[in-house]
Amino acid sequence: MHRLLMIALVFLTLPTASRAAQLSLTQDADYGCLIALEGQIAEGDSDTLLALLRQAASLPRYANTIYVNEDPAGGAPNVAIYEPMNLCLDSPGGALTEAMALTRLVHGTLGTVIRAGARCESACALVFMAGSHSTETDFGVSVNRFLHVDGRLGFHAPSLTVPEGRYDAATVARAYEISVAVSELIFRNLVTYRFAPSLAARMHATPATDMHYVTRVEEAARWDIGILGIAPPTRISDAAIRNGCNNLYLKVQDQMTSDPDAWSRGGLPFEAVRRTDTGFAYTAFGMEAAGTCTGGSATSGPDAGLVEGFWGDARLIRQSVWAVGGVRDAQPPVFFGFFQNYMAWPGEMPLSALPRDGRVPDYQSATGRCYVFTGEPAVKSDDEPCLRQRLAAADGRMIDTFEWPSGAQTRLEQAGGALAINGATAIPWYWPGAAQPGDAPPRCYRNEVSQNVFCFARDG
């Protein structure tokens, strides 16, 4: 039985890994990569990473940038990098214990990047979440982890593989303890790595046979993941500013709930965006909705150079930011943050639907049923299958066009939380009547001119 337990341990720490990943020094002006890791994570990869950092420190071009001391007796090596540099990842996962060793070396030392066409899944995702840079200032450690919109970042629960056989109670209890210890390693570092509890909950709720990929604007914003490859809004519209502030403020959501299915839709859309010579302000945040989100240009004025100082001068990273700001006086506050291009659109938008590389974004289609209620009390006047076509407009608006079987269309436009149906002001509404279709409540909106209520219930 002890032998079988040891087999279980091997499967826990070295799942399907036959050899270590390939790590190498590299230079990548687009992503700021110092080192690339490709392949299955396995025992010895953290030693290889440290050896590469030592090698880089010995190169003349990094003489004043990278420092690695001799290993102190019984302690961890001291590594310092005085300019933001990144570890580029392309891995399906692998050994969890070795991934945790990598996180300890990466945190505060290297940012992490998933380039276009690359993937980082399972144990690799934990390494990705450790990406950060020690600013050597009172600001402390900045979160530096970046996913290209054409890359994949996937999470699932740790797995414990136990061979078929008969086990006594002590062996089963020991296997359970090992499984719990794996999760303990993750939860121990949530605060240090600024790993959102809601993401930890989502990860542990995803079976090891499945994968949860980061695919929506609100997921990346709440979990503090930078997105690369998205074009900036064509103009800094009120909608883009409201969306940017709403998405920036999602960072505090886990201070109020760690439920990965609970999403705040942000500030109040009827609050005006105020503009000044140096930036903008939008008041609608915090527990009393009185906090003001303020921002200014990331390329000119007092905030110029902050992106390079915190995130480095890699081309795609530098070009992904359109403003710098925060929500200081809200409760809870966001003292500082970058408004990245992707944050100019509503949280519900799929990242893949956003404009990029000069291309017109594609429509995102969803089938379901459309309903219309009229009068008071409300009477259902229409109930038909329909097709929703969702589009990210270039200025930050989200436009949903619902196509009825007759060929008629209903157009719902969201501009930074402000809603309009067929050009008339609309507000979110409840389902009229007692019986709701499906398992989840549909989205309903009331036309403030006609007083009609429109609802859409998506299939599945």
Short mmCIF file of C-alpha atoms in Angstrom, two decimals:
data_model
loop_
_atom_site.label_atom_id
_atom_site.label_comp_id
_atom_site.label_asym_id
_atom_site.label_seq_id
_atom_site.Cartn_x
_atom_site.Cartn_y
_atom_site.Cartn_z
CA MET A 1 0.00 0.00 0.00
CA HIS A 2 2.84 2.38 0.76
CA ARG A 3 4.23 1.70 -2.71
CA LEU A 4 0.87 2.57 -4.23
CA LEU A 5 0.75 5.76 -2.21
CA MET A 6 4.18 6.69 -3.52
CA ILE A 7 2.89 6.13 -7.04
CA ALA A 8 0.06 8.54 -6.24
CA LEU A 9 2.61 11.07 -5.04
CA VAL A 10 4.58 10.75 -8.26
CA PHE A 11 1.47 11.37 -10.33
CA LEU A 12 0.67 14.40 -8.19
CA THR A 13 4.04 16.05 -8.59
CA LEU A 14 5.16 14.84 -12.01
CA PRO A 15 2.06 14.33 -14.17
CA THR A 16 3.02 12.91 -17.57
CA ALA A 17 6.32 14.82 -17.52
CA SER A 18 9.21 12.90 -19.04
CA ARG A 19 11.74 15.73 -19.25
CA ALA A 20 12.10 19.33 -18.17
CA ALA A 21 10.79 22.25 -20.19
CA GLN A 22 13.11 24.07 -22.57
CA LEU A 23 14.32 27.36 -21.07
CA SER A 24 16.56 29.79 -22.91
CA LEU A 25 17.73 33.38 -22.87
CA THR A 26 16.05 35.47 -25.53
CA GLN A 27 15.43 39.05 -26.61
CA ASP A 28 12.00 40.12 -27.78
CA ALA A 29 11.35 43.82 -28.29
CA ASP A 30 7.59 43.25 -28.67
CA TYR A 31 7.04 41.39 -25.39
CA GLY A 32 10.13 42.24 -23.33
CA CYS A 33 11.14 38.60 -22.86
CA LEU A 34 14.44 37.91 -21.11
CA ILE A 35 13.82 34.16 -20.83
CA ALA A 36 11.44 31.83 -22.66
CA LEU A 37 9.98 28.63 -21.13
CA GLU A 38 8.46 26.13 -23.54
CA GLY A 39 7.05 22.68 -22.86
CA GLN A 40 6.06 20.59 -19.87
CA ILE A 41 7.14 21.88 -16.46
CA ALA A 42 9.20 19.25 -14.66
CA GLU A 43 11.67 18.85 -11.83
CA GLY A 44 14.77 20.98 -12.28
CA ASP A 45 13.18 23.84 -14.24
CA SER A 46 13.55 26.31 -11.36
CA ASP A 47 17.27 25.44 -11.14
CA THR A 48 17.59 26.04 -14.87
CA LEU A 49 15.80 29.38 -14.58
CA LEU A 50 18.15 30.48 -11.81
CA ALA A 51 21.17 29.40 -13.86
CA LEU A 52 19.91 31.47 -16.81
CA LEU A 53 19.47 34.50 -14.55
CA ARG A 54 23.06 34.05 -13.40
CA GLN A 55 24.17 33.79 -17.02
CA ALA A 56 22.26 36.96 -17.94
CA ALA A 57 23.80 38.81 -14.98
CA SER A 58 27.26 38.00 -16.34
CA LEU A 59 26.54 39.55 -19.75
CA PRO A 60 27.88 43.08 -20.33
CA ARG A 61 24.54 44.42 -21.55
CA TYR A 62 22.91 43.53 -18.20
CA ALA A 63 25.84 44.57 -15.98
CA ASN A 64 23.86 47.28 -14.19
CA THR A 65 20.44 45.68 -14.54
CA ILE A 66 20.50 42.09 -13.28
CA TYR A 67 22.07 40.99 -10.00
CA VAL A 68 22.29 37.44 -8.61
CA ASN A 69 24.27 36.73 -5.44
CA GLU A 70 25.73 33.47 -4.26
CA ASP A 71 23.18 31.26 -2.55
CA PRO A 72 23.15 32.11 1.17
CA ALA A 73 23.57 29.12 3.45
CA GLY A 74 20.22 27.42 3.82
CA GLY A 75 18.38 30.28 2.15
CA ALA A 76 17.02 31.32 -1.22
CA PRO A 77 19.24 33.10 -3.75
CA ASN A 78 18.95 36.87 -3.93
CA VAL A 79 17.92 38.00 -7.41
CA ALA A 80 17.27 41.61 -8.37
CA ILE A 81 16.33 43.00 -11.78
CA TYR A 82 16.25 46.80 -11.88
CA GLU A 83 14.24 47.16 -15.10
CA PRO A 84 11.00 45.30 -15.90
CA MET A 85 11.76 42.13 -17.87
CA ASN A 86 9.59 39.13 -18.58
CA LEU A 87 9.46 35.34 -18.63
CA CYS A 88 7.56 34.24 -21.74
CA LEU A 89 5.54 31.07 -21.20
CA ASP A 90 4.24 28.42 -23.57
CA SER A 91 3.37 25.31 -21.56
CA PRO A 92 0.49 22.87 -21.04
CA GLY A 93 1.40 22.60 -17.35
CA GLY A 94 3.19 19.79 -15.56
CA ALA A 95 4.67 19.30 -12.11
CA LEU A 96 2.79 21.33 -9.54
CA THR A 97 5.58 21.29 -6.95
CA GLU A 98 8.08 22.54 -9.53
CA ALA A 99 5.61 25.18 -10.70
CA MET A 100 5.39 26.46 -7.11
CA ALA A 101 9.20 26.57 -6.97
CA LEU A 102 9.14 28.64 -10.16
CA THR A 103 6.60 31.05 -8.68
CA ARG A 104 8.88 31.74 -5.72
CA LEU A 105 11.74 32.61 -8.07
CA VAL A 106 9.59 34.60 -10.51
CA HIS A 107 7.68 36.74 -8.00
CA GLY A 108 9.17 40.23 -7.75
CA THR A 109 11.82 39.29 -10.30
CA LEU A 110 10.18 38.72 -13.68
CA GLY A 111 6.92 39.65 -15.30
CA THR A 112 5.14 36.88 -17.21
CA VAL A 113 3.85 36.93 -20.78
CA ILE A 114 1.80 34.59 -22.96
CA ARG A 115 2.58 35.55 -26.54
CA ALA A 116 0.24 35.28 -29.54
CA GLY A 117 -0.28 31.62 -30.40
CA ALA A 118 1.13 30.41 -27.06
CA ARG A 119 -0.72 28.72 -24.22
CA CYS A 120 -0.23 28.58 -20.47
CA GLU A 121 -2.46 26.05 -18.75
CA SER A 122 -2.78 24.13 -15.50
CA ALA A 123 0.40 24.43 -13.40
CA CYS A 124 1.81 26.97 -15.87
CA ALA A 125 -1.06 29.34 -15.01
CA LEU A 126 0.19 29.47 -11.41
CA VAL A 127 3.62 30.55 -12.64
CA PHE A 128 1.94 33.17 -14.82
CA MET A 129 0.09 34.63 -11.83
CA ALA A 130 3.39 35.20 -10.00
CA GLY A 131 4.59 37.62 -12.69
CA SER A 132 5.66 40.90 -11.07
CA HIS A 133 8.41 43.48 -10.78
CA SER A 134 9.96 44.91 -7.63
CA THR A 135 10.07 48.66 -8.19
CA GLU A 136 12.61 49.13 -5.37
CA THR A 137 10.43 52.07 -4.23
CA ASP A 138 7.69 52.67 -1.69
CA PHE A 139 5.23 51.40 -4.31
CA GLY A 140 6.60 47.90 -3.74
CA VAL A 141 5.90 45.13 -6.21
CA SER A 142 3.86 45.82 -9.34
CA VAL A 143 1.75 43.13 -11.00
CA ASN A 144 3.27 42.40 -14.42
CA ARG A 145 1.42 39.57 -16.18
CA PHE A 146 0.28 39.85 -19.77
CA LEU A 147 -1.85 37.66 -22.03
CA HIS A 148 -1.95 38.33 -25.77
CA VAL A 149 -5.52 38.21 -27.03
CA ASP A 150 -4.46 35.41 -29.39
CA GLY A 151 -2.91 33.36 -26.56
CA ARG A 152 -4.62 31.03 -24.06
CA LEU A 153 -4.56 31.13 -20.27
CA GLY A 154 -6.34 28.21 -18.60
CA PHE A 155 -7.00 27.17 -14.99
CA HIS A 156 -8.34 24.00 -13.39
CA ALA A 157 -8.27 22.30 -10.02
CA PRO A 158 -5.17 20.35 -8.97
CA SER A 159 -5.50 16.62 -9.53
CA LEU A 160 -4.46 13.60 -7.48
CA THR A 161 -4.10 10.44 -9.54
CA VAL A 162 -4.38 7.23 -7.52
CA PRO A 163 -3.97 3.86 -9.27
CA GLU A 164 -6.67 1.22 -9.03
CA GLY A 165 -6.39 -0.92 -5.91
CA ARG A 166 -7.53 -1.57 -2.37
CA TYR A 167 -6.43 0.84 0.35
CA ASP A 168 -6.71 0.95 4.10
CA ALA A 169 -8.16 3.97 5.89
CA ALA A 170 -4.72 5.39 6.75
CA THR A 171 -3.62 5.36 3.11
CA VAL A 172 -6.81 7.09 1.95
CA ALA A 173 -6.45 9.69 4.71
CA ARG A 174 -2.85 10.35 3.65
CA ALA A 175 -3.89 10.78 0.02
CA TYR A 176 -6.54 13.28 1.14
CA GLU A 177 -3.95 15.19 3.16
CA ILE A 178 -1.74 15.43 0.09
CA SER A 179 -4.63 16.78 -1.97
CA VAL A 180 -5.40 19.41 0.67
CA ALA A 181 -1.71 20.34 0.89
CA VAL A 182 -1.70 21.11 -2.82
CA SER A 183 -4.50 23.65 -2.37
CA GLU A 184 -2.78 25.02 0.72
CA LEU A 185 0.27 25.89 -1.40
CA ILE A 186 -1.96 27.94 -3.67
CA PHE A 187 -3.98 29.72 -0.98
CA ARG A 188 -0.84 30.51 1.03
CA ASN A 189 0.31 32.81 -1.78
CA LEU A 190 -2.97 34.49 -2.82
CA VAL A 191 -2.15 37.80 -1.16
CA THR A 192 1.54 37.81 -2.04
CA TYR A 193 0.84 37.18 -5.73
CA ARG A 194 -2.40 39.24 -5.76
CA PHE A 195 -4.23 36.17 -6.93
CA ALA A 196 -7.93 37.06 -6.69
CA PRO A 197 -9.90 34.70 -4.39
CA SER A 198 -12.68 34.53 -7.00
CA LEU A 199 -10.16 33.16 -9.50
CA ALA A 200 -9.01 30.59 -6.93
CA ALA A 201 -12.66 29.63 -6.46
CA ARG A 202 -13.21 29.35 -10.21
CA MET A 203 -10.05 27.28 -10.57
CA HIS A 204 -11.01 24.82 -7.83
CA ALA A 205 -14.53 24.52 -9.25
CA THR A 206 -13.13 23.49 -12.65
CA PRO A 207 -12.44 19.73 -12.82
CA ALA A 208 -8.93 18.62 -13.70
CA THR A 209 -10.38 17.13 -16.89
CA ASP A 210 -11.64 20.57 -17.97
CA MET A 211 -10.15 24.05 -18.34
CA HIS A 212 -11.42 27.54 -17.55
CA TYR A 213 -9.94 30.03 -20.01
CA VAL A 214 -9.83 33.77 -19.44
CA THR A 215 -12.05 35.05 -22.25
CA ARG A 216 -13.99 38.14 -21.09
CA VAL A 217 -13.01 41.75 -20.43
CA GLU A 218 -14.36 41.62 -16.87
CA GLU A 219 -12.36 38.47 -16.02
CA ALA A 220 -9.06 40.02 -17.08
CA ALA A 221 -9.86 43.28 -15.29
CA ARG A 222 -11.00 41.68 -12.01
CA TRP A 223 -8.10 39.22 -11.94
CA ASP A 224 -5.51 41.92 -12.82
CA ILE A 225 -4.35 40.36 -16.09
CA GLY A 226 -2.96 42.67 -18.77
CA ILE A 227 -4.26 42.03 -22.29
CA LEU A 228 -2.06 42.72 -25.31
CA GLY A 229 -2.89 43.03 -28.99
CA ILE A 230 -6.09 45.10 -28.64
CA ALA A 231 -6.34 48.37 -30.57
CA PRO A 232 -7.12 51.50 -28.53
CA PRO A 233 -10.56 53.10 -28.90
CA THR A 234 -10.68 55.42 -31.90
CA ARG A 235 -11.48 58.27 -29.52
CA ILE A 236 -11.54 58.61 -25.75
CA SER A 237 -15.32 58.87 -25.61
CA ASP A 238 -17.44 59.12 -22.46
CA ALA A 239 -18.36 55.48 -23.03
CA ALA A 240 -14.69 54.46 -23.12
CA ILE A 241 -13.95 56.43 -19.94
CA ARG A 242 -16.92 54.96 -18.05
CA ASN A 243 -16.01 51.46 -19.19
CA GLY A 244 -12.37 52.01 -18.29
CA CYS A 245 -13.25 53.21 -14.81
CA ASN A 246 -15.74 50.39 -14.27
CA ASN A 247 -13.18 47.78 -15.32
CA LEU A 248 -10.39 49.32 -13.26
CA TYR A 249 -12.64 49.27 -10.21
CA LEU A 250 -13.34 45.56 -10.66
CA LYS A 251 -9.98 45.00 -8.92
CA VAL A 252 -11.74 45.65 -5.58
CA GLN A 253 -14.61 43.24 -6.20
CA ASP A 254 -12.93 40.42 -4.28
CA GLN A 255 -12.85 42.62 -1.19
CA MET A 256 -16.64 42.34 -1.17
CA THR A 257 -17.26 38.87 -2.60
CA SER A 258 -15.12 35.99 -3.81
CA ASP A 259 -18.01 34.51 -5.79
CA PRO A 260 -16.71 34.01 -9.37
CA ASP A 261 -20.29 34.23 -10.67
CA ALA A 262 -20.97 37.66 -9.08
CA TRP A 263 -20.05 40.60 -11.28
CA SER A 264 -20.42 44.31 -10.57
CA ARG A 265 -21.46 46.40 -13.56
CA GLY A 266 -19.66 49.44 -12.10
CA GLY A 267 -20.54 53.10 -11.77
CA LEU A 268 -23.77 54.97 -12.36
CA PRO A 269 -24.26 55.81 -16.04
CA PHE A 270 -26.15 59.06 -15.38
CA GLU A 271 -23.10 60.64 -13.74
CA ALA A 272 -21.37 62.96 -16.18
CA VAL A 273 -17.78 62.54 -17.31
CA ARG A 274 -15.89 65.74 -16.56
CA ARG A 275 -12.88 66.66 -18.68
CA THR A 276 -9.98 68.97 -17.88
CA ASP A 277 -6.84 70.07 -19.69
CA THR A 278 -4.94 67.19 -18.08
CA GLY A 279 -7.46 64.34 -17.99
CA PHE A 280 -10.94 63.26 -16.88
CA ALA A 281 -13.04 62.45 -13.81
CA TYR A 282 -16.13 60.27 -13.34
CA THR A 283 -17.89 60.00 -9.97
CA ALA A 284 -19.93 56.89 -9.21
CA PHE A 285 -17.78 54.41 -7.27
CA GLY A 286 -17.46 52.78 -3.88
CA MET A 287 -19.92 51.77 -1.20
CA GLU A 288 -21.66 55.16 -1.28
CA ALA A 289 -21.18 55.62 -5.06
CA ALA A 290 -19.28 58.83 -4.23
CA GLY A 291 -15.74 57.84 -5.21
CA THR A 292 -14.27 59.62 -8.22
CA CYS A 293 -12.32 57.81 -10.91
CA THR A 294 -9.68 60.13 -12.32
CA GLY A 295 -7.26 59.61 -15.19
CA GLY A 296 -4.87 61.27 -17.57
CA SER A 297 -2.72 60.54 -20.58
CA ALA A 298 -0.10 57.81 -20.29
CA THR A 299 2.07 59.42 -22.98
CA SER A 300 2.18 63.09 -21.97
CA GLY A 301 1.99 65.25 -18.86
CA PRO A 302 2.96 64.19 -15.34
CA ASP A 303 2.22 60.49 -15.95
CA ALA A 304 4.39 60.11 -19.04
CA GLY A 305 6.93 57.36 -18.54
CA LEU A 306 5.00 55.48 -15.86
CA VAL A 307 4.25 52.54 -18.15
CA GLU A 308 7.93 52.02 -18.89
CA GLY A 309 8.83 52.44 -15.22
CA PHE A 310 6.38 49.80 -14.00
CA TRP A 311 5.88 47.51 -17.01
CA GLY A 312 8.94 48.09 -19.20
CA ASP A 313 9.38 49.41 -22.71
CA ALA A 314 8.33 46.34 -24.72
CA ARG A 315 6.40 47.62 -27.73
CA LEU A 316 3.15 45.69 -27.29
CA ILE A 317 3.01 46.40 -23.56
CA ARG A 318 3.74 50.11 -23.95
CA GLN A 319 1.13 50.46 -26.71
CA SER A 320 -1.56 48.65 -24.69
CA VAL A 321 -2.17 51.58 -22.30
CA TRP A 322 -4.22 54.70 -23.08
CA ALA A 323 -4.48 56.33 -19.64
CA VAL A 324 -3.22 56.23 -16.06
CA GLY A 325 -5.41 56.85 -13.03
CA GLY A 326 -7.19 55.51 -9.99
CA VAL A 327 -10.23 55.69 -7.72
CA ARG A 328 -8.52 56.94 -4.56
CA ASP A 329 -11.41 58.35 -2.55
CA ALA A 330 -13.77 55.40 -2.99
CA GLN A 331 -14.24 52.72 -0.36
CA PRO A 332 -12.51 50.41 -1.12
CA PRO A 333 -10.02 52.51 -3.13
CA VAL A 334 -7.89 51.79 -6.18
CA PHE A 335 -4.85 53.96 -5.64
CA PHE A 336 -3.21 53.47 -9.02
CA GLY A 337 -3.80 51.61 -12.25
CA PHE A 338 -3.26 51.56 -15.99
CA PHE A 339 -6.24 51.89 -18.32
CA GLN A 340 -5.40 49.29 -20.95
CA ASN A 341 -6.99 49.32 -24.39
CA TYR A 342 -9.24 46.34 -23.70
CA MET A 343 -10.76 48.11 -20.69
CA ALA A 344 -12.47 50.67 -22.94
CA TRP A 345 -15.27 48.13 -23.61
CA PRO A 346 -17.96 46.70 -21.29
CA GLY A 347 -17.02 43.78 -19.08
CA GLU A 348 -19.41 41.38 -20.82
CA MET A 349 -17.51 41.66 -24.12
CA PRO A 350 -15.46 38.63 -25.20
CA LEU A 351 -11.81 39.61 -25.56
CA SER A 352 -11.78 37.95 -28.98
CA ALA A 353 -14.50 40.35 -30.17
CA LEU A 354 -12.50 43.53 -29.55
CA PRO A 355 -10.85 45.48 -32.39
CA ARG A 356 -7.18 44.72 -32.99
CA ASP A 357 -4.41 45.15 -35.52
CA GLY A 358 -6.49 47.48 -37.66
CA ARG A 359 -9.11 44.79 -38.28
CA VAL A 360 -12.84 45.34 -38.02
CA PRO A 361 -14.14 43.24 -35.10
CA ASP A 362 -16.40 40.31 -35.82
CA TYR A 363 -19.99 39.99 -34.66
CA GLN A 364 -20.50 37.60 -31.75
CA SER A 365 -23.66 35.58 -32.39
CA ALA A 366 -25.95 33.96 -29.83
CA THR A 367 -29.33 32.31 -30.30
CA GLY A 368 -32.20 32.59 -27.86
CA ARG A 369 -35.72 33.96 -27.48
CA CYS A 370 -36.87 37.55 -27.61
CA TYR A 371 -39.87 38.81 -25.65
CA VAL A 372 -41.80 42.09 -25.60
CA PHE A 373 -44.20 43.12 -22.82
CA THR A 374 -46.57 46.05 -23.12
CA GLY A 375 -49.06 47.88 -20.93
CA GLU A 376 -49.60 48.03 -17.17
CA PRO A 377 -49.97 45.40 -15.90
CA ALA A 378 -47.51 44.04 -18.44
CA VAL A 379 -48.86 41.66 -21.08
CA LYS A 380 -46.60 39.55 -23.27
CA SER A 381 -47.14 40.76 -26.83
CA ASP A 382 -44.28 38.91 -28.56
CA ASP A 383 -42.36 35.69 -27.90
CA GLU A 384 -40.19 34.30 -30.71
CA PRO A 385 -36.78 32.72 -31.37
CA CYS A 386 -34.21 35.33 -32.34
CA LEU A 387 -30.51 35.87 -33.06
CA ARG A 388 -28.34 38.31 -31.10
CA GLN A 389 -25.42 39.88 -32.99
CA ARG A 390 -23.02 41.62 -30.58
CA LEU A 391 -20.47 44.14 -31.83
CA ALA A 392 -17.71 46.12 -30.12
CA ALA A 393 -17.93 49.59 -31.67
CA ALA A 394 -14.60 51.32 -32.21
CA ASP A 395 -15.31 54.05 -29.63
CA GLY A 396 -16.09 51.74 -26.69
CA ARG A 397 -19.80 51.13 -27.20
CA MET A 398 -21.33 47.65 -27.19
CA ILE A 399 -24.12 47.19 -29.75
CA ASP A 400 -26.51 44.22 -29.66
CA THR A 401 -28.77 43.73 -32.68
CA PHE A 402 -31.60 41.21 -32.17
CA GLU A 403 -32.96 39.77 -35.41
CA TRP A 404 -36.57 38.52 -35.34
CA PRO A 405 -37.90 35.81 -37.71
CA SER A 406 -39.88 38.49 -39.57
CA GLY A 407 -36.68 40.36 -40.44
CA ALA A 408 -37.36 43.13 -37.93
CA GLN A 409 -34.55 44.20 -35.62
CA THR A 410 -34.27 45.49 -32.08
CA ARG A 411 -31.08 47.44 -31.35
CA LEU A 412 -29.72 47.70 -27.82
CA GLU A 413 -26.75 50.03 -27.34
CA GLN A 414 -24.62 50.28 -24.21
CA ALA A 415 -22.37 53.33 -23.94
CA GLY A 416 -20.44 53.03 -20.71
CA GLY A 417 -23.46 51.68 -18.85
CA ALA A 418 -25.95 54.12 -20.44
CA LEU A 419 -28.54 52.10 -22.37
CA ALA A 420 -30.70 52.83 -25.40
CA ILE A 421 -33.24 50.65 -27.24
CA ASN A 422 -33.87 51.66 -30.85
CA GLY A 423 -32.50 55.11 -29.98
CA ALA A 424 -34.67 55.68 -26.88
CA THR A 425 -33.28 55.76 -23.35
CA ALA A 426 -33.58 52.39 -21.60
CA ILE A 427 -32.94 51.04 -18.12
CA PRO A 428 -32.37 47.46 -16.85
CA TRP A 429 -35.67 45.90 -15.78
CA TYR A 430 -37.07 42.79 -14.14
CA TRP A 431 -38.94 39.95 -15.84
CA PRO A 432 -42.61 40.97 -16.02
CA GLY A 433 -44.79 38.27 -14.52
CA ALA A 434 -44.06 35.22 -12.40
CA ALA A 435 -42.84 32.54 -14.84
CA GLN A 436 -39.35 33.03 -16.27
CA PRO A 437 -37.97 30.96 -19.14
CA GLY A 438 -35.00 28.67 -18.57
CA ASP A 439 -32.84 28.21 -15.51
CA ALA A 440 -31.31 31.69 -15.47
CA PRO A 441 -33.24 34.98 -15.53
CA PRO A 442 -33.20 36.68 -18.93
CA ARG A 443 -31.85 40.20 -19.45
CA CYS A 444 -34.71 42.70 -19.61
CA TYR A 445 -34.76 46.42 -20.45
CA ARG A 446 -37.54 49.00 -20.35
CA ASN A 447 -37.88 51.55 -23.13
CA GLU A 448 -38.42 54.83 -21.26
CA VAL A 449 -40.36 56.34 -24.18
CA SER A 450 -42.79 53.52 -25.05
CA GLN A 451 -42.64 51.89 -21.57
CA ASN A 452 -42.39 48.50 -23.34
CA VAL A 453 -40.12 45.89 -21.77
CA PHE A 454 -37.76 43.90 -24.02
CA CYS A 455 -36.18 40.66 -22.76
CA PHE A 456 -33.65 38.25 -24.22
CA ALA A 457 -33.08 34.73 -22.88
CA ARG A 458 -29.99 33.11 -24.38
CA ASP A 459 -30.08 29.42 -25.28
CA GLY A 460 -28.10 27.20 -22.96
#
